[in-house]
Amino acid sequence: MANARRALITGITGQDGGHLAEQLLEKGYEVFGLIRGQNNPRREAVVAEFPDVTLIEGDLTDPTSLIRAVETSNPHELYNLAAVSHVGYSFKNPTLTADVTAKGVLNVLEAVRVTGRSETTKVYQASTSEMFGGLDYNRPGAGYNEDSLFHPRSPYGVAKLYGHWIAKNYRESYGMFVSCGILFNHEGERRGVEFVTRKITHAVARIKLGLQPNIELGDLWPKRDWGYAGDFVEGMWRMLQHDVADDFVLATGETHSIEEFLTLAFTEIGIDDWRPYVVQNPAFMRPAEVDILLGDPSKAESVLGWKREVDFPGLVSRMVAHDLRLAELQRTFA
Ligand code: NAP
Ligand code: F7E
């Protein structure tokens, strides 16, 4: 490993952290992961799946721990994926969201700068389509791109917008290589069950095996540009291999409603009408909703040569298949 490129991933226990660790190890990187808490329940799973990843304890709200993580890993590439990332949760915990998802980005950038690595460490900042907001007045027909207007609709979106701009500010002020990926929703087998796609596929598999009767959801009409997380982390890596730091939208260029996702997921288990199995619960509705998101990934396609591989039906199908295997195991060992 002496000559291997080194990468530090914050958010190693999350969906994207897992995909990225897997891909970077395959590419021959020495991978370090920041893990928070004195007894993080997800540590065991990361150690089991990635025994070659070196875990470093730290928290985005603790600047000293980030300086130590940067000094220990001395990374060529730092992927800042850690965040309070659930939009609904951010309405209930707005101060924590600002501390982690906004100010945490500043803490990461400062850790790189004050340790004298501004010229040697390339940084990826996980920006989001939630910064656009999906309102009628600023909704471009062909989809949002890097020049579209921002109008975030949640404490999460507002915090991410701070992270986006402070990342650009460090690029402009200190010449740091900081690239921001404005990523539209990306899902898959590693997605947390608190997000709507995985919540649905997890429930659909359990309904099929008789482990639960129905699923409780909030609003079903919002539309999202849903891609596969494995494709999207490949795009993150490509951003840091590009010769200049820049901002890039990653998206599929298609948008689908939650109802469409439900239709495909239930069809996978042979049920044509999902309505009898879905209970609407206002607890899962948000004080302000993002109605529709559609991204235009033309720049990433032409400049980075990036293109998503998995399409919408393929995404739903692989998630249901994975959750059916999981539910079968749960039934066997229950
Ligand atoms: P995720 O599964 O929710 O993972 C979030 C990660 O952040 C977890 O590893 C979590 O660790 C870590 N974290 C939370 N608070 C922390 C803190 N105070 N200090 C250190 N680590 C902390 O998110 P994801 O889907 O992989 O997304 C990765 C990034 O991309 C996030 O920044 C997200 O906002 C952004 N993004 C995601 C999407 C998407 O569709 N997935 C789209 C656009 C942008 P614990 O295990 O300790 O909780
Ligand atoms: O909600 C609706 C909900 O929580 C999608 C994060 O990765 O992508 C993600 O944010 C839609 C919303 O994702 C339930 O109201 C209905 O309209 O799966 P979600 P999100 O809010 O789009 C962006 C790009 C990020 O950056 C974020 O980090 O589904 N919805 N019923 C529900 N959502 C949830 N979670 N649970 C429900 O029961």
Tab-separated table of C-alpha atoms and ligand atoms in Angstrom:
chain	number	residue	atom	x	y	z
A	1	MET	CA	0.000	0.000	0.000
A	2	ALA	CA	3.068	2.276	0.204
A	3	ASN	CA	2.404	3.993	-3.149
A	4	ALA	CA	-1.384	3.701	-3.132
A	5	ARG	CA	-3.513	6.799	-3.418
A	6	ARG	CA	-5.173	7.607	-0.103
A	7	ALA	CA	-8.816	8.622	0.314
A	8	LEU	CA	-10.630	9.797	3.429
A	9	ILE	CA	-14.406	9.304	3.432
A	10	THR	CA	-16.637	11.056	5.953
A	11	GLY	CA	-20.000	9.292	6.183
A	12	ILE	CA	-18.425	5.844	5.723
A	13	THR	CA	-21.375	4.152	7.484
A	14	GLY	CA	-23.910	5.692	5.080
A	15	GLN	CA	-25.245	4.506	1.732
A	16	ASP	CA	-22.789	6.408	-0.460
A	17	GLY	CA	-19.886	5.772	1.917
A	18	GLY	CA	-20.350	2.023	1.430
A	19	HIS	CA	-20.528	2.204	-2.368
A	20	LEU	CA	-17.576	4.573	-2.536
A	21	ALA	CA	-15.377	2.506	-0.191
A	22	GLU	CA	-16.116	-0.552	-2.321
A	23	GLN	CA	-15.214	1.204	-5.585
A	24	LEU	CA	-12.071	2.920	-4.249
A	25	LEU	CA	-10.744	-0.348	-2.779
A	26	GLU	CA	-11.317	-1.988	-6.177
A	27	LYS	CA	-9.299	0.829	-7.763
A	28	GLY	CA	-6.403	0.148	-5.360
A	29	TYR	CA	-6.852	3.087	-2.979
A	30	GLU	CA	-5.902	3.001	0.679
A	31	VAL	CA	-9.207	3.991	2.264
A	32	PHE	CA	-9.803	5.748	5.595
A	33	GLY	CA	-13.270	6.323	7.047
A	34	LEU	CA	-14.388	8.827	9.648
A	35	ILE	CA	-16.689	7.232	12.220
A	36	ARG	CA	-18.479	9.091	14.985
A	37	GLY	CA	-19.611	8.168	18.496
A	38	GLN	CA	-17.965	6.153	21.220
A	39	ASN	CA	-19.904	3.028	20.257
A	40	ASN	CA	-21.343	3.529	16.767
A	41	PRO	CA	-23.768	0.628	16.100
A	42	ARG	CA	-22.815	0.609	12.396
A	43	ARG	CA	-19.071	0.181	13.042
A	44	GLU	CA	-19.332	-3.604	13.155
A	45	ALA	CA	-20.979	-3.783	9.731
A	46	VAL	CA	-18.317	-1.550	8.155
A	47	VAL	CA	-15.494	-3.588	9.706
A	48	ALA	CA	-17.104	-6.840	8.534
A	49	GLU	CA	-17.622	-5.646	4.956
A	50	PHE	CA	-14.414	-3.617	4.599
A	51	PRO	CA	-11.689	-5.046	6.834
A	52	ASP	CA	-9.098	-3.074	4.829
A	53	VAL	CA	-10.631	0.323	5.605
A	54	THR	CA	-8.934	2.184	8.469
A	55	LEU	CA	-11.535	3.804	10.700
A	56	ILE	CA	-10.709	7.096	12.405
A	57	GLU	CA	-12.933	8.431	15.184
A	58	GLY	CA	-14.261	11.908	14.607
A	59	ASP	CA	-17.317	14.076	14.253
A	60	LEU	CA	-18.128	16.831	11.768
A	61	THR	CA	-18.997	19.119	14.679
A	62	ASP	CA	-15.578	18.621	16.325
A	63	PRO	CA	-12.867	20.516	14.383
A	64	THR	CA	-10.001	18.963	16.372
A	65	SER	CA	-11.116	15.466	15.459
A	66	LEU	CA	-11.206	16.441	11.762
A	67	ILE	CA	-7.699	17.879	11.911
A	68	ARG	CA	-6.524	14.608	13.461
A	69	ALA	CA	-8.331	12.598	10.773
A	70	VAL	CA	-6.704	14.620	7.976
A	71	GLU	CA	-3.262	14.371	9.591
A	72	THR	CA	-3.608	10.616	10.159
A	73	SER	CA	-4.847	9.782	6.660
A	74	ASN	CA	-2.933	12.494	4.743
A	75	PRO	CA	-5.429	11.998	1.883
A	76	HIS	CA	-5.004	12.761	-1.801
A	77	GLU	CA	-8.813	12.798	-1.968
A	78	LEU	CA	-11.324	13.661	0.747
A	79	TYR	CA	-14.984	12.803	0.116
A	80	ASN	CA	-17.210	14.764	2.506
A	81	LEU	CA	-20.355	12.625	2.559
A	82	ALA	CA	-21.259	12.971	6.245
A	83	ALA	CA	-24.446	14.903	6.966
A	84	VAL	CA	-27.781	14.891	8.681
A	85	SER	CA	-29.278	13.803	5.355
A	86	HIS	CA	-32.959	13.093	6.049
A	87	VAL	CA	-35.167	15.999	4.997
A	88	GLY	CA	-38.032	15.133	7.363
A	89	TYR	CA	-35.648	14.747	10.317
A	90	SER	CA	-34.100	18.135	9.518
A	91	PHE	CA	-37.456	19.867	10.193
A	92	LYS	CA	-37.506	18.295	13.660
A	93	ASN	CA	-33.806	18.912	14.393
A	94	PRO	CA	-32.920	22.101	12.508
A	95	THR	CA	-30.113	23.259	14.819
A	96	LEU	CA	-28.320	19.907	14.692
A	97	THR	CA	-28.793	19.915	10.911
A	98	ALA	CA	-27.148	23.338	10.653
A	99	ASP	CA	-24.280	22.282	12.930
A	100	VAL	CA	-23.491	19.113	10.959
A	101	THR	CA	-24.690	19.675	7.400
A	102	ALA	CA	-23.722	23.360	7.115
A	103	LYS	CA	-20.974	24.198	9.616
A	104	GLY	CA	-19.529	20.694	9.417
A	105	VAL	CA	-18.479	21.438	5.824
A	106	LEU	CA	-16.579	24.505	7.012
A	107	ASN	CA	-14.884	22.376	9.684
A	108	VAL	CA	-13.755	19.865	7.035
A	109	LEU	CA	-12.418	22.570	4.710
A	110	GLU	CA	-10.598	24.265	7.593
A	111	ALA	CA	-9.035	20.949	8.633
A	112	VAL	CA	-7.558	20.645	5.127
A	113	ARG	CA	-6.424	24.275	5.056
A	114	VAL	CA	-4.870	24.581	8.528
A	115	THR	CA	-2.957	21.314	8.141
A	116	GLY	CA	-1.271	22.808	5.052
A	117	ARG	CA	-2.941	20.476	2.561
A	118	SER	CA	-4.781	23.063	0.441
A	119	GLU	CA	-2.676	22.178	-2.587
A	120	THR	CA	-2.415	18.424	-2.110
A	121	THR	CA	-5.844	17.232	-0.980
A	122	LYS	CA	-8.726	17.302	-3.461
A	123	VAL	CA	-12.128	17.639	-1.767
A	124	TYR	CA	-15.531	16.375	-2.918
A	125	GLN	CA	-18.522	18.124	-1.320
A	126	ALA	CA	-21.867	16.290	-1.364
A	127	SER	CA	-24.280	18.981	-2.552
A	128	THR	CA	-27.877	18.121	-3.419
A	129	SER	CA	-30.846	18.723	-5.707
A	130	GLU	CA	-32.752	19.703	-2.537
A	131	MET	CA	-31.068	23.121	-2.978
A	132	PHE	CA	-33.348	23.776	-6.006
A	133	GLY	CA	-36.699	23.349	-4.280
A	134	GLY	CA	-38.919	22.313	-7.188
A	135	LEU	CA	-41.165	25.409	-7.126
A	136	ASP	CA	-43.094	26.481	-10.234
A	137	TYR	CA	-41.278	29.801	-10.715
A	138	ASN	CA	-37.790	28.292	-11.001
A	139	ARG	CA	-38.491	24.930	-12.584
A	140	PRO	CA	-36.651	24.576	-15.914
A	141	GLY	CA	-38.395	22.392	-18.492
A	142	ALA	CA	-35.295	20.405	-19.421
A	143	GLY	CA	-34.306	19.921	-15.796
A	144	TYR	CA	-32.121	21.735	-13.277
A	145	ASN	CA	-28.504	22.252	-14.224
A	146	GLU	CA	-25.445	23.885	-12.630
A	147	ASP	CA	-26.773	27.393	-13.442
A	148	SER	CA	-30.303	26.955	-12.080
A	149	LEU	CA	-31.680	29.087	-9.261
A	150	PHE	CA	-31.604	27.780	-5.707
A	151	HIS	CA	-34.656	27.913	-3.432
A	152	PRO	CA	-34.232	25.283	-0.697
A	153	ARG	CA	-37.439	24.169	1.052
A	154	SER	CA	-36.135	22.525	4.250
A	155	PRO	CA	-33.563	23.100	7.000
A	156	TYR	CA	-31.589	20.335	5.254
A	157	GLY	CA	-31.667	22.127	1.889
A	158	VAL	CA	-30.711	25.449	3.474
A	159	ALA	CA	-27.804	23.837	5.368
A	160	LYS	CA	-26.585	22.128	2.177
A	161	LEU	CA	-26.683	25.449	0.344
A	162	TYR	CA	-24.311	26.903	2.948
A	163	GLY	CA	-22.029	23.875	2.468
A	164	HIS	CA	-22.162	24.371	-1.316
A	165	TRP	CA	-21.238	28.043	-1.147
A	166	ILE	CA	-18.531	27.712	1.494
A	167	ALA	CA	-16.970	24.962	-0.644
A	168	LYS	CA	-17.003	27.287	-3.677
A	169	ASN	CA	-15.647	30.086	-1.494
A	170	TYR	CA	-12.641	27.990	-0.426
A	171	ARG	CA	-12.040	27.096	-4.076
A	172	GLU	CA	-12.040	30.777	-5.037
A	173	SER	CA	-10.282	32.162	-1.930
A	174	TYR	CA	-7.525	29.629	-1.366
A	175	GLY	CA	-7.270	27.907	-4.748
A	176	MET	CA	-8.289	24.633	-3.132
A	177	PHE	CA	-9.459	21.801	-5.392
A	178	VAL	CA	-13.018	21.501	-4.085
A	179	SER	CA	-15.646	20.029	-6.409
A	180	CYS	CA	-19.345	19.993	-5.596
A	181	GLY	CA	-21.553	17.226	-6.905
A	182	ILE	CA	-25.160	18.410	-7.088
A	183	LEU	CA	-26.660	14.953	-6.882
A	184	PHE	CA	-30.286	14.069	-7.469
A	185	ASN	CA	-31.816	11.221	-5.438
A	186	HIS	CA	-29.884	7.993	-5.685
A	187	GLU	CA	-31.019	4.785	-4.102
A	188	GLY	CA	-30.201	1.090	-3.867
A	189	GLU	CA	-29.746	-1.881	-1.571
A	190	ARG	CA	-27.689	0.151	0.905
A	191	ARG	CA	-30.312	2.924	1.255
A	192	GLY	CA	-31.563	3.529	4.807
A	193	VAL	CA	-35.124	2.297	5.443
A	194	GLU	CA	-36.088	5.818	6.555
A	195	PHE	CA	-36.026	6.971	2.896
A	196	VAL	CA	-39.147	6.378	0.833
A	197	THR	CA	-37.773	4.024	-1.859
A	198	ARG	CA	-36.155	1.561	0.547
A	199	LYS	CA	-39.080	1.903	2.963
A	200	ILE	CA	-41.327	0.726	0.121
A	201	THR	CA	-39.138	-2.136	-1.161
A	202	HIS	CA	-38.462	-3.350	2.389
A	203	ALA	CA	-42.199	-3.354	3.151
A	204	VAL	CA	-43.172	-4.908	-0.191
A	205	ALA	CA	-40.854	-7.866	0.462
A	206	ARG	CA	-42.225	-8.326	3.977
A	207	ILE	CA	-45.836	-8.071	2.744
A	208	LYS	CA	-45.073	-10.781	0.177
A	209	LEU	CA	-43.772	-13.097	2.935
A	210	GLY	CA	-46.614	-12.268	5.338
A	211	LEU	CA	-44.327	-10.451	7.787
A	212	GLN	CA	-46.329	-7.178	7.752
A	213	PRO	CA	-49.821	-6.258	6.492
A	214	ASN	CA	-49.285	-2.812	4.922
A	215	ILE	CA	-47.096	0.270	4.691
A	216	GLU	CA	-47.636	3.771	6.116
A	217	LEU	CA	-46.519	6.646	3.912
A	218	GLY	CA	-46.925	10.418	3.605
A	219	ASP	CA	-47.602	12.254	0.330
A	220	LEU	CA	-47.561	10.064	-2.772
A	221	TRP	CA	-47.618	12.665	-5.559
A	222	PRO	CA	-44.093	14.168	-5.249
A	223	LYS	CA	-41.778	13.271	-8.120
A	224	ARG	CA	-38.076	12.563	-7.948
A	225	ASP	CA	-35.230	11.929	-10.387
A	226	TRP	CA	-34.186	8.559	-8.934
A	227	GLY	CA	-30.909	6.890	-9.940
A	228	TYR	CA	-28.726	4.083	-8.615
A	229	ALA	CA	-26.169	5.009	-5.920
A	230	GLY	CA	-23.422	2.804	-7.406
A	231	ASP	CA	-23.542	4.842	-10.629
A	232	PHE	CA	-23.498	8.133	-8.738
A	233	VAL	CA	-20.418	7.469	-6.565
A	234	GLU	CA	-18.519	6.645	-9.774
A	235	GLY	CA	-19.410	10.224	-10.828
A	236	MET	CA	-18.023	11.616	-7.543
A	237	TRP	CA	-14.700	9.909	-8.237
A	238	ARG	CA	-14.640	11.231	-11.809
A	239	MET	CA	-15.094	14.795	-10.486
A	240	LEU	CA	-11.871	14.487	-8.474
A	241	GLN	CA	-9.959	13.003	-11.442
A	242	HIS	CA	-10.901	15.987	-13.634
A	243	ASP	CA	-8.121	18.567	-14.124
A	244	VAL	CA	-10.048	21.486	-12.577
A	245	ALA	CA	-12.409	21.753	-9.634
A	246	ASP	CA	-15.982	22.501	-10.678
A	247	ASP	CA	-19.670	21.850	-9.949
A	248	PHE	CA	-21.530	19.000	-11.643
A	249	VAL	CA	-25.144	17.806	-11.648
A	250	LEU	CA	-25.570	14.020	-11.542
A	251	ALA	CA	-29.081	12.863	-12.444
A	252	THR	CA	-30.918	10.446	-14.719
A	253	GLY	CA	-32.950	13.054	-16.640
A	254	GLU	CA	-36.234	11.275	-15.771
A	255	THR	CA	-38.711	11.988	-13.007
A	256	HIS	CA	-41.247	9.616	-11.420
A	257	SER	CA	-43.830	9.892	-8.655
A	258	ILE	CA	-43.928	7.785	-5.504
A	259	GLU	CA	-47.107	6.237	-6.926
A	260	GLU	CA	-45.109	5.054	-9.950
A	261	PHE	CA	-42.469	3.588	-7.636
A	262	LEU	CA	-45.216	1.772	-5.697
A	263	THR	CA	-46.723	0.374	-8.906
A	264	LEU	CA	-43.408	-1.104	-10.077
A	265	ALA	CA	-42.448	-2.423	-6.630
A	266	PHE	CA	-45.782	-4.201	-6.038
A	267	THR	CA	-45.760	-5.567	-9.603
A	268	GLU	CA	-42.448	-7.278	-8.726
A	269	ILE	CA	-44.346	-9.391	-6.163
A	270	GLY	CA	-47.321	-10.029	-8.442
A	271	ILE	CA	-49.715	-7.412	-6.997
A	272	ASP	CA	-51.328	-5.096	-9.591
A	273	ASP	CA	-53.114	-2.699	-7.229
A	274	TRP	CA	-51.021	-1.357	-4.330
A	275	ARG	CA	-53.801	0.823	-2.890
A	276	PRO	CA	-55.212	-1.712	-0.381
A	277	TYR	CA	-51.707	-2.066	1.099
A	278	VAL	CA	-50.863	1.638	1.561
A	279	VAL	CA	-52.068	3.707	4.525
A	280	GLN	CA	-51.462	7.446	4.378
A	281	ASN	CA	-50.154	8.891	7.647
A	282	PRO	CA	-49.709	12.664	8.080
A	283	ALA	CA	-46.754	11.961	10.414
A	284	PHE	CA	-44.694	11.312	7.256
A	285	MET	CA	-45.702	14.574	5.558
A	286	ARG	CA	-43.419	17.624	5.686
A	287	PRO	CA	-44.163	21.264	6.594
A	288	ALA	CA	-42.964	22.214	3.088
A	289	GLU	CA	-42.649	19.740	0.241
A	290	VAL	CA	-40.448	19.653	-2.860
A	291	ASP	CA	-43.041	18.773	-5.508
A	292	ILE	CA	-40.847	17.705	-8.390
A	293	LEU	CA	-37.155	17.294	-9.123
A	294	LEU	CA	-35.686	16.636	-12.550
A	295	GLY	CA	-31.990	16.989	-13.310
A	296	ASP	CA	-30.047	17.709	-16.490
A	297	PRO	CA	-26.749	15.778	-16.327
A	298	SER	CA	-25.451	17.027	-19.733
A	299	LYS	CA	-22.355	18.698	-18.284
A	300	ALA	CA	-21.209	15.608	-16.352
A	301	GLU	CA	-21.887	13.477	-19.429
A	302	SER	CA	-19.862	15.651	-21.810
A	303	VAL	CA	-17.040	16.790	-19.488
A	304	LEU	CA	-16.584	13.728	-17.267
A	305	GLY	CA	-17.869	11.033	-19.641
A	306	TRP	CA	-20.254	9.966	-16.854
A	307	LYS	CA	-23.568	8.246	-17.582
A	308	ARG	CA	-25.956	6.375	-15.346
A	309	GLU	CA	-26.289	2.681	-16.154
A	310	VAL	CA	-29.277	1.544	-14.059
A	311	ASP	CA	-32.693	2.799	-15.199
A	312	PHE	CA	-35.822	3.336	-13.076
A	313	PRO	CA	-37.422	-0.131	-13.528
A	314	GLY	CA	-33.981	-1.728	-13.036
A	315	LEU	CA	-33.499	0.191	-9.790
A	316	VAL	CA	-36.861	-0.871	-8.358
A	317	SER	CA	-36.349	-4.455	-9.439
A	318	ARG	CA	-32.908	-4.842	-7.843
A	319	MET	CA	-34.073	-3.217	-4.584
A	320	VAL	CA	-37.119	-5.516	-4.305
A	321	ALA	CA	-35.016	-8.596	-5.149
A	322	HIS	CA	-32.498	-7.678	-2.451
A	323	ASP	CA	-35.202	-7.057	0.158
A	324	LEU	CA	-36.947	-10.335	-0.693
A	325	ARG	CA	-33.693	-12.180	0.104
A	326	LEU	CA	-33.390	-10.199	3.350
A	327	ALA	CA	-37.009	-10.887	4.357
A	328	GLU	CA	-36.554	-14.599	3.666
A	329	LEU	CA	-33.563	-14.627	6.019
A	330	GLN	CA	-35.569	-12.727	8.638
A	331	ARG	CA	-38.380	-15.271	8.389
A	332	THR	CA	-35.976	-18.193	8.619
A	333	PHE	CA	-34.234	-16.869	11.722
A	334	ALA	CA	-37.303	-15.325	13.414
B	1	NAP	P1	-26.652	8.651	4.705
B	1	NAP	O1	-26.816	7.222	4.302
B	1	NAP	O2	-27.710	9.282	5.537
B	1	NAP	O3	-25.258	8.768	5.474
B	1	NAP	C1	-24.926	9.910	6.236
B	1	NAP	C2	-23.602	9.676	6.906
B	1	NAP	O4	-23.253	10.839	7.676
B	1	NAP	C3	-23.594	8.503	7.890
B	1	NAP	O5	-22.408	7.772	7.706
B	1	NAP	C4	-23.586	9.185	9.266
B	1	NAP	O6	-22.928	8.447	10.255
B	1	NAP	C5	-22.747	10.417	8.940
B	1	NAP	N1	-22.889	11.467	9.939
B	1	NAP	C6	-24.025	12.053	10.379
B	1	NAP	N2	-23.753	12.981	11.313
B	1	NAP	C7	-22.393	12.994	11.461
B	1	NAP	C8	-21.498	13.734	12.262
B	1	NAP	N3	-21.928	14.664	13.131
B	1	NAP	N4	-20.185	13.484	12.156
B	1	NAP	C9	-19.717	12.542	11.314
B	1	NAP	N5	-20.510	11.786	10.530
B	1	NAP	C10	-21.845	12.015	10.599
B	1	NAP	O7	-26.445	9.571	3.414
B	1	NAP	P2	-26.124	9.141	1.902
B	1	NAP	O8	-27.390	8.848	1.216
B	1	NAP	O9	-25.021	8.164	1.897
B	1	NAP	O10	-25.626	10.531	1.307
B	1	NAP	C11	-24.251	10.919	1.366
B	1	NAP	C12	-24.163	12.435	1.256
B	1	NAP	O11	-24.718	12.865	0.016
B	1	NAP	C13	-24.906	13.199	2.340
B	1	NAP	O12	-24.168	14.369	2.616
B	1	NAP	C14	-26.224	13.546	1.697
B	1	NAP	O13	-26.775	14.701	2.294
B	1	NAP	C15	-25.770	13.797	0.272
B	1	NAP	N6	-26.760	13.536	-0.779
B	1	NAP	C16	-27.419	12.345	-0.821
B	1	NAP	C17	-28.302	12.087	-1.861
B	1	NAP	C18	-29.017	10.768	-1.972
B	1	NAP	O14	-29.976	10.683	-2.737
B	1	NAP	N7	-28.560	9.725	-1.283
B	1	NAP	C19	-28.504	13.066	-2.860
B	1	NAP	C20	-27.790	14.256	-2.782
B	1	NAP	C21	-26.907	14.476	-1.762
B	1	NAP	P3	-23.673	7.646	11.463
B	1	NAP	O15	-23.678	6.214	11.040
B	1	NAP	O16	-22.788	7.889	12.616
B	1	NAP	O17	-25.046	8.224	11.596
B	2	F7E	O1	-38.402	11.423	0.298
B	2	F7E	C1	-42.039	11.518	0.204
B	2	F7E	C2	-41.298	12.699	0.787
B	2	F7E	O2	-36.961	10.973	2.269
B	2	F7E	C3	-38.776	11.427	-1.068
B	2	F7E	C4	-32.101	12.471	0.681
B	2	F7E	O3	-31.124	11.523	0.297
B	2	F7E	O4	-32.717	12.903	-1.599
B	2	F7E	C5	-33.226	12.489	-0.342
B	2	F7E	O5	-34.227	13.384	0.115
B	2	F7E	C6	-40.213	11.878	-1.206
B	2	F7E	C7	-40.537	13.166	-0.455
B	2	F7E	O6	-35.940	11.616	0.022
B	2	F7E	C8	-42.711	9.137	2.831
B	2	F7E	O7	-42.190	13.655	1.328
B	2	F7E	C9	-43.822	10.077	1.235
B	2	F7E	O8	-41.379	13.941	-1.265
B	2	F7E	O9	-36.894	9.395	0.308
B	2	F7E	P1	-37.027	10.771	0.804
B	2	F7E	P2	-35.769	13.180	-0.219
B	2	F7E	O10	-36.542	13.996	0.729
B	2	F7E	O11	-36.025	13.410	-1.668
B	2	F7E	C10	-32.129	14.222	-1.625
B	2	F7E	C11	-31.617	14.485	-3.019
B	2	F7E	C12	-31.118	14.402	-0.562
B	2	F7E	O12	-30.156	15.142	-0.728
B	2	F7E	C13	-31.443	13.852	0.787
B	2	F7E	O13	-30.253	13.708	1.571
B	2	F7E	O14	-41.057	10.880	-0.619
B	2	F7E	N1	-42.549	10.539	1.173
B	2	F7E	N2	-43.953	9.225	2.250
B	2	F7E	C14	-41.834	9.970	2.148
B	2	F7E	N3	-40.532	10.087	2.471
B	2	F7E	C15	-40.074	9.341	3.524
B	2	F7E	N4	-38.768	9.418	3.859
B	2	F7E	N5	-40.911	8.509	4.231
B	2	F7E	C16	-42.245	8.366	3.930
B	2	F7E	O15	-42.961	7.621	4.582
